[in-house]
Structures are given as structure tokens and as C-alpha cells.
GROMACS .gro file of C-alpha atoms in nm:
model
  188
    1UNK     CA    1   0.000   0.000   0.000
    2UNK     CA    2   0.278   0.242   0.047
    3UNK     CA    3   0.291   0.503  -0.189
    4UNK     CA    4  -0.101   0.518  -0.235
    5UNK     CA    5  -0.263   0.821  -0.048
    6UNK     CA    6  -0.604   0.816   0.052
    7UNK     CA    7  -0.786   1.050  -0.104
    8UNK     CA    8  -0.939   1.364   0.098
    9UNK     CA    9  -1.273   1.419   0.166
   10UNK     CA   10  -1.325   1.769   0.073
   11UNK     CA   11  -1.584   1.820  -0.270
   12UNK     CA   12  -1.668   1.480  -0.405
   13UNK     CA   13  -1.681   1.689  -0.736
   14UNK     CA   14  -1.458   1.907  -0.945
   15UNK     CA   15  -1.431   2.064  -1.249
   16UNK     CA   16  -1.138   2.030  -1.497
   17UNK     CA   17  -1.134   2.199  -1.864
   18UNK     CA   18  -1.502   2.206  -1.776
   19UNK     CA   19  -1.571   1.851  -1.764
   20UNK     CA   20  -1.746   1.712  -1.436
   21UNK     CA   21  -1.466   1.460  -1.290
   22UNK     CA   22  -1.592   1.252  -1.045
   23UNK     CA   23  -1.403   0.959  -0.760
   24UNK     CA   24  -1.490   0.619  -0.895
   25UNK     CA   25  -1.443   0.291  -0.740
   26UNK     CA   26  -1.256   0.040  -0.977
   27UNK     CA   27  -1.278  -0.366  -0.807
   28UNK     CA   28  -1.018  -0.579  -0.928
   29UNK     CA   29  -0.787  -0.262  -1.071
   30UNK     CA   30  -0.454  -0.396  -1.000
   31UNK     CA   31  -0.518  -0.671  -1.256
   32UNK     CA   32  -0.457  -0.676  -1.621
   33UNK     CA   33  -0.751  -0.533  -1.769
   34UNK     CA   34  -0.806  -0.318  -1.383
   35UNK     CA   35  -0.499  -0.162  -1.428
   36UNK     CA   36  -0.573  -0.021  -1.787
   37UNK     CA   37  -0.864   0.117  -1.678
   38UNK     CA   38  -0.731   0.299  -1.419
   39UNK     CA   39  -0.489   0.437  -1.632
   40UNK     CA   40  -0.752   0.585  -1.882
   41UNK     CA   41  -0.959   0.697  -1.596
   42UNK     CA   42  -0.672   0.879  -1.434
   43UNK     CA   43  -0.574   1.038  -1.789
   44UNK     CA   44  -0.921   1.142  -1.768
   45UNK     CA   45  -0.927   1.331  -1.490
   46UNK     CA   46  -1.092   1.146  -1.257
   47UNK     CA   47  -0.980   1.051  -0.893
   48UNK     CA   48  -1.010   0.696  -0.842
   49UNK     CA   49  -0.990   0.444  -0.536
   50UNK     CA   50  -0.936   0.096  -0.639
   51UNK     CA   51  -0.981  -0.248  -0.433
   52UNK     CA   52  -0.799  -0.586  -0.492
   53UNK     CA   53  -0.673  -0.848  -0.255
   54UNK     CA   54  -0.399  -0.871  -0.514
   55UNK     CA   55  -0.505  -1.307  -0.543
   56UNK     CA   56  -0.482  -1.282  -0.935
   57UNK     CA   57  -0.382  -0.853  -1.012
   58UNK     CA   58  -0.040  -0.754  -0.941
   59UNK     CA   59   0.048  -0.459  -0.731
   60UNK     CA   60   0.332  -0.399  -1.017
   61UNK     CA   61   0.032  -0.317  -1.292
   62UNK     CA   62  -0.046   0.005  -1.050
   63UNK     CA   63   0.356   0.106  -0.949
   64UNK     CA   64   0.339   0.404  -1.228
   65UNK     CA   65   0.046   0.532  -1.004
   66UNK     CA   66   0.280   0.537  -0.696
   67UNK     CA   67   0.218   0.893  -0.567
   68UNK     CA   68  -0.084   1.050  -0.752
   69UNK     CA   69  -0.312   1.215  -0.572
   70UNK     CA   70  -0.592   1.073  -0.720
   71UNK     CA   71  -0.533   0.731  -0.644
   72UNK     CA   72  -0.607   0.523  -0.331
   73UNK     CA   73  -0.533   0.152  -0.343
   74UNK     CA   74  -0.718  -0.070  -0.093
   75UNK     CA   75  -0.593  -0.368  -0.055
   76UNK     CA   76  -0.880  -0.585   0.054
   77UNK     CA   77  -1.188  -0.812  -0.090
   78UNK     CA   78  -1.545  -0.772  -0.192
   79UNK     CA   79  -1.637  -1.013   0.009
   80UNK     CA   80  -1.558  -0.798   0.291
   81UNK     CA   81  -1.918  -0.582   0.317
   82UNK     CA   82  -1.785  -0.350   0.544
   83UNK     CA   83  -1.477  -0.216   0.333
   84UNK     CA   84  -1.688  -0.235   0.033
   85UNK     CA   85  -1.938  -0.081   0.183
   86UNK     CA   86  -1.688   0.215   0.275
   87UNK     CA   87  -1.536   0.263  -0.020
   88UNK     CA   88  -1.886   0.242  -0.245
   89UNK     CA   89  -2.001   0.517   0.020
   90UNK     CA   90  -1.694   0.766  -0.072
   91UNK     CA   91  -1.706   0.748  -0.473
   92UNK     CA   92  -1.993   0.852  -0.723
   93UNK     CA   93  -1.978   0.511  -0.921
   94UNK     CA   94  -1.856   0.193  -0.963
   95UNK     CA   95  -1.634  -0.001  -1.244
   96UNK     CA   96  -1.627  -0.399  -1.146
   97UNK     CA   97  -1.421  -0.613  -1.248
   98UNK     CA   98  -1.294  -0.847  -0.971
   99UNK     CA   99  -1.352  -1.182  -0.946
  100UNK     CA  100  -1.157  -1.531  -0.909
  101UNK     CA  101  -1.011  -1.591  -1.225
  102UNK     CA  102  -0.826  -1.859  -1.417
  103UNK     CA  103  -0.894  -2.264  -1.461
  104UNK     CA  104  -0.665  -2.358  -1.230
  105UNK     CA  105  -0.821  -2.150  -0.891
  106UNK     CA  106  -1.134  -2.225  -1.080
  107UNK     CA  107  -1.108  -2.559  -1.053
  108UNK     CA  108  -0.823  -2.632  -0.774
  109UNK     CA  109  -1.077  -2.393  -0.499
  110UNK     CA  110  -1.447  -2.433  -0.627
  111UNK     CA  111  -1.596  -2.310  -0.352
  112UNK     CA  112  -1.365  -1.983  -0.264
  113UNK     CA  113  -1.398  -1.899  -0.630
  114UNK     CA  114  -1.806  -1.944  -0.619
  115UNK     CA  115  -1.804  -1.731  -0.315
  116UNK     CA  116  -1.600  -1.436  -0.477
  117UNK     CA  117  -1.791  -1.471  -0.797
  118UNK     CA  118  -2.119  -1.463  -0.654
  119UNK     CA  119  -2.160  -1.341  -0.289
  120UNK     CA  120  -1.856  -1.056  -0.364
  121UNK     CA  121  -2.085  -0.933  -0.665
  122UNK     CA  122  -2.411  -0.938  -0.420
  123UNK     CA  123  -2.225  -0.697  -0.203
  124UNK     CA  124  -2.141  -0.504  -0.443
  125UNK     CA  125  -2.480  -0.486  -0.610
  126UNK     CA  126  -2.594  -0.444  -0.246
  127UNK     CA  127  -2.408  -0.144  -0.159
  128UNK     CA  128  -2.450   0.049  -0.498
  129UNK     CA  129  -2.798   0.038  -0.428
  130UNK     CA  130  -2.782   0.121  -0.060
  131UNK     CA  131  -2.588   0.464  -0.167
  132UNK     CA  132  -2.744   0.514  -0.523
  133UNK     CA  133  -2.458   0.434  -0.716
  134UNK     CA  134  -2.409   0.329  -1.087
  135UNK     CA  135  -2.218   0.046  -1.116
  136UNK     CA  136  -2.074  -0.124  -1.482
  137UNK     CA  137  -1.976  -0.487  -1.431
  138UNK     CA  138  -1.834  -0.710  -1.617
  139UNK     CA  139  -1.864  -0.988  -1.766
  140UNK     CA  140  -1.731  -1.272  -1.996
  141UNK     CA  141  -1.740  -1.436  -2.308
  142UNK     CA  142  -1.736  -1.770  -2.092
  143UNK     CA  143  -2.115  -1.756  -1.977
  144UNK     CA  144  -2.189  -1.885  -2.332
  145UNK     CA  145  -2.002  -2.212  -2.293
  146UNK     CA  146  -1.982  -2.437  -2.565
  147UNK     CA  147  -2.181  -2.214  -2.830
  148UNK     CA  148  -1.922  -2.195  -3.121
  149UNK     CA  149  -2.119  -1.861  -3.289
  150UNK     CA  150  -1.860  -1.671  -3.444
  151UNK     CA  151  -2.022  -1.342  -3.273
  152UNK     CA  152  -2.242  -1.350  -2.963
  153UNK     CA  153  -2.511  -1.127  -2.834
  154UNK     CA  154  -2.607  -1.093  -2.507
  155UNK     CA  155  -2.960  -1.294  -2.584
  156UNK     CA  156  -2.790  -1.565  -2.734
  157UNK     CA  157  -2.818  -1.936  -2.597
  158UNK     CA  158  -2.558  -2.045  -2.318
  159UNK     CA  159  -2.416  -2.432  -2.381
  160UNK     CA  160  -2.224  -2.583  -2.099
  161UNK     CA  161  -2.106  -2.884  -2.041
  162UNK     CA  162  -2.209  -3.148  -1.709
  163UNK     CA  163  -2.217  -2.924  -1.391
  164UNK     CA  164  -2.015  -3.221  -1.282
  165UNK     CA  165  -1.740  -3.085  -1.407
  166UNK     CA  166  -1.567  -2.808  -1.173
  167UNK     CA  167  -1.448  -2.605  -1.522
  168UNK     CA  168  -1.804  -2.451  -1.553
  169UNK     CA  169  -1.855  -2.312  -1.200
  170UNK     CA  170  -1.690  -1.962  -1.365
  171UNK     CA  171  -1.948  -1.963  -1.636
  172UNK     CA  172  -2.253  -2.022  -1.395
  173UNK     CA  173  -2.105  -1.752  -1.111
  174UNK     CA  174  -2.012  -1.504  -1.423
  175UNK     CA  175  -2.390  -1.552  -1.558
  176UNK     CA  176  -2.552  -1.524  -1.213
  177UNK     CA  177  -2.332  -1.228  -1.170
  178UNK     CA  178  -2.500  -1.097  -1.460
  179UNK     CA  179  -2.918  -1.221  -1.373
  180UNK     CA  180  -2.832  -1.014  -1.026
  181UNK     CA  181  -2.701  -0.697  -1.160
  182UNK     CA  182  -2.970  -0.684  -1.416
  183UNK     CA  183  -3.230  -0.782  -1.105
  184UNK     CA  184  -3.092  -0.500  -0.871
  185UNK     CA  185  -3.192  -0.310  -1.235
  186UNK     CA  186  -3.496  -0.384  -1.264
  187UNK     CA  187  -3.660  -0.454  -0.943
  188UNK     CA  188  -3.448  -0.210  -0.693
   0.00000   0.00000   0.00000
């Protein structure tokens, strides 16, 4: 964490060349696609507190960030609700991307992975709603399984394999993920 400043609590917004910027909340930023996005969001403008337990992201992706006063690193999980619920509190909105990633935790830790996937998302959801925030998540190609259409769509049909089989416990969490944010859309 050293070299990451929390950020002040003075005006949660600013103006710069007349643009609104505004403190977002990026999970999962120290990771490989995390850590680009805080990069374009910080050439942006935009002050930015980002949360990772560093299990899959690197705290290397983030060193160029070392010092800006925009940035907060949080080392921590989503499955945590209190520190999520902190750090959702103190931004405007919410970019999220973490989650367990990668066959091998997928497959080697079932259980942690289903947890993270689908309980850390919940809290998230949760706590976006609790403060009235806007939250983007993401998702992944993986939800559709098996289906070998050159180009998806969101409504197209989702073909896995036996549940039996630990691989597609990341497509089911991914594509719950995806029936709760759009729930927490529609119904909250």
C-alpha cells in the first residue's frame, strides 16, 4: 500500500477543462484489464480508489500510479461488506471487475472462487444500491459455454457442459453475476 494516499474528503466533485470529474471505485484494478482502466480513468481526470486483494492482479500493474493524488489503493476483498461498503459510500460510481479468475483456482478452490464470484458481486450490487450508485460490471465471453457462434449477443443461448465438471462453475457464477445486476436493475 505504500505510496497510495487516501484521497481527501473535501468536494466529491470538481471541475477540470469544464468537464465534471468525479471519484470512482474500480474492483479488481490492480489486474490486467483493472490496471488499464485505471490508467484511462486517471488520464481522464478522474480521482479513483481501487480495491484488490492482489489473489490474481499484481500490485506492479499500479507502481506508475505510486504517488498521484488521485489514487487510493485498498488492498482488501469484496467479500468484505464492510470495506466495500466504505469505499462504495466515498465514490460517485462503480467499475467492477474483480472476481476469481483462471482454470486452475477455478477448478483447484471451487468453492472460494463461487463465493467471490457470486456473494462478492451481491455486495457489491448491495451497496450500490444502498448509496445510489451506478455500477458497470463485467462480464465474460465464458457464460456462453460451448456455443461456437462466431459473434455472440447478449440474448444468445448459453451451452455448458455437465455441472459435474468443476471447469463450468466460472461460467454459472459469471452468468448469475449478470441475472443479479440486471435484477438490482430492474426490481431495486
Amino acid at each position: 500500500q505504500s505510496g497510495f494516499r487516501p484521497l481527501g474528503s473535501s468536494s466529491r466533485w470538481r471541475l477540470l477543462d469544464g468537464r465534471i470529474i468525479v471519484r470512482l471505485l474500480v474492483t479488481g484494478g490492480a489486474g490486467f484489464i483493472g490496471s488499464h482502466l485505471v490508467d484511462l480513468l486517471v488520464s481522464q481526470g478522474h480521482q479513483l480508489v481501487v480495491l484488490d486483494d492482489l489473489s490474481t492482479g499484481r500490485h506492479d500493474n499500479l507502481r506508475h500510479q505510486l504517488g498521484s493524488p488521485d489514487v487510493e489503493f485498498v488492498l482488501g476483498s469484496i467479500l468484505n461488506e464492510s470495506l466495500v461498503e466504505d469505499v462504495i459510500r466515498r465514490c460517485d460510481g462503480v467499475f467492477h471487475l474483480a472476481a476469481a479468475v483462471g482454470v486452475n483456482l477455478i477448478v483447484q478452490k471451487p468453492l472460494e472462487s463461487l463465493a467471490t464470484n457470486i456473494r462478492g458481486s451481491e455486495i457489491i450490487l448491495d451497496k450500490c444500491h444502498k448509496y445510489g450508485r451506478k455500477v458497470l460490471v463485467a462480464s465474460t465471453s465464458e457464460i456462453y459455454g460451448k456455443n461456437t457462434s462466431d459473434a455472440l449477443n447478449e440474448d444468445d443461448d448459453r451451452i455448458l457442459g455437465s455441472p459435474l465438471k468443476t471447469r463450468w462453475s466460472y461460467s454459472e457464477a459469471k452468468a448469475i453475476e449478470e441475472v443479479l445486476a440486471h435484477a438490482y436493475w430492474r426490481d431495486k
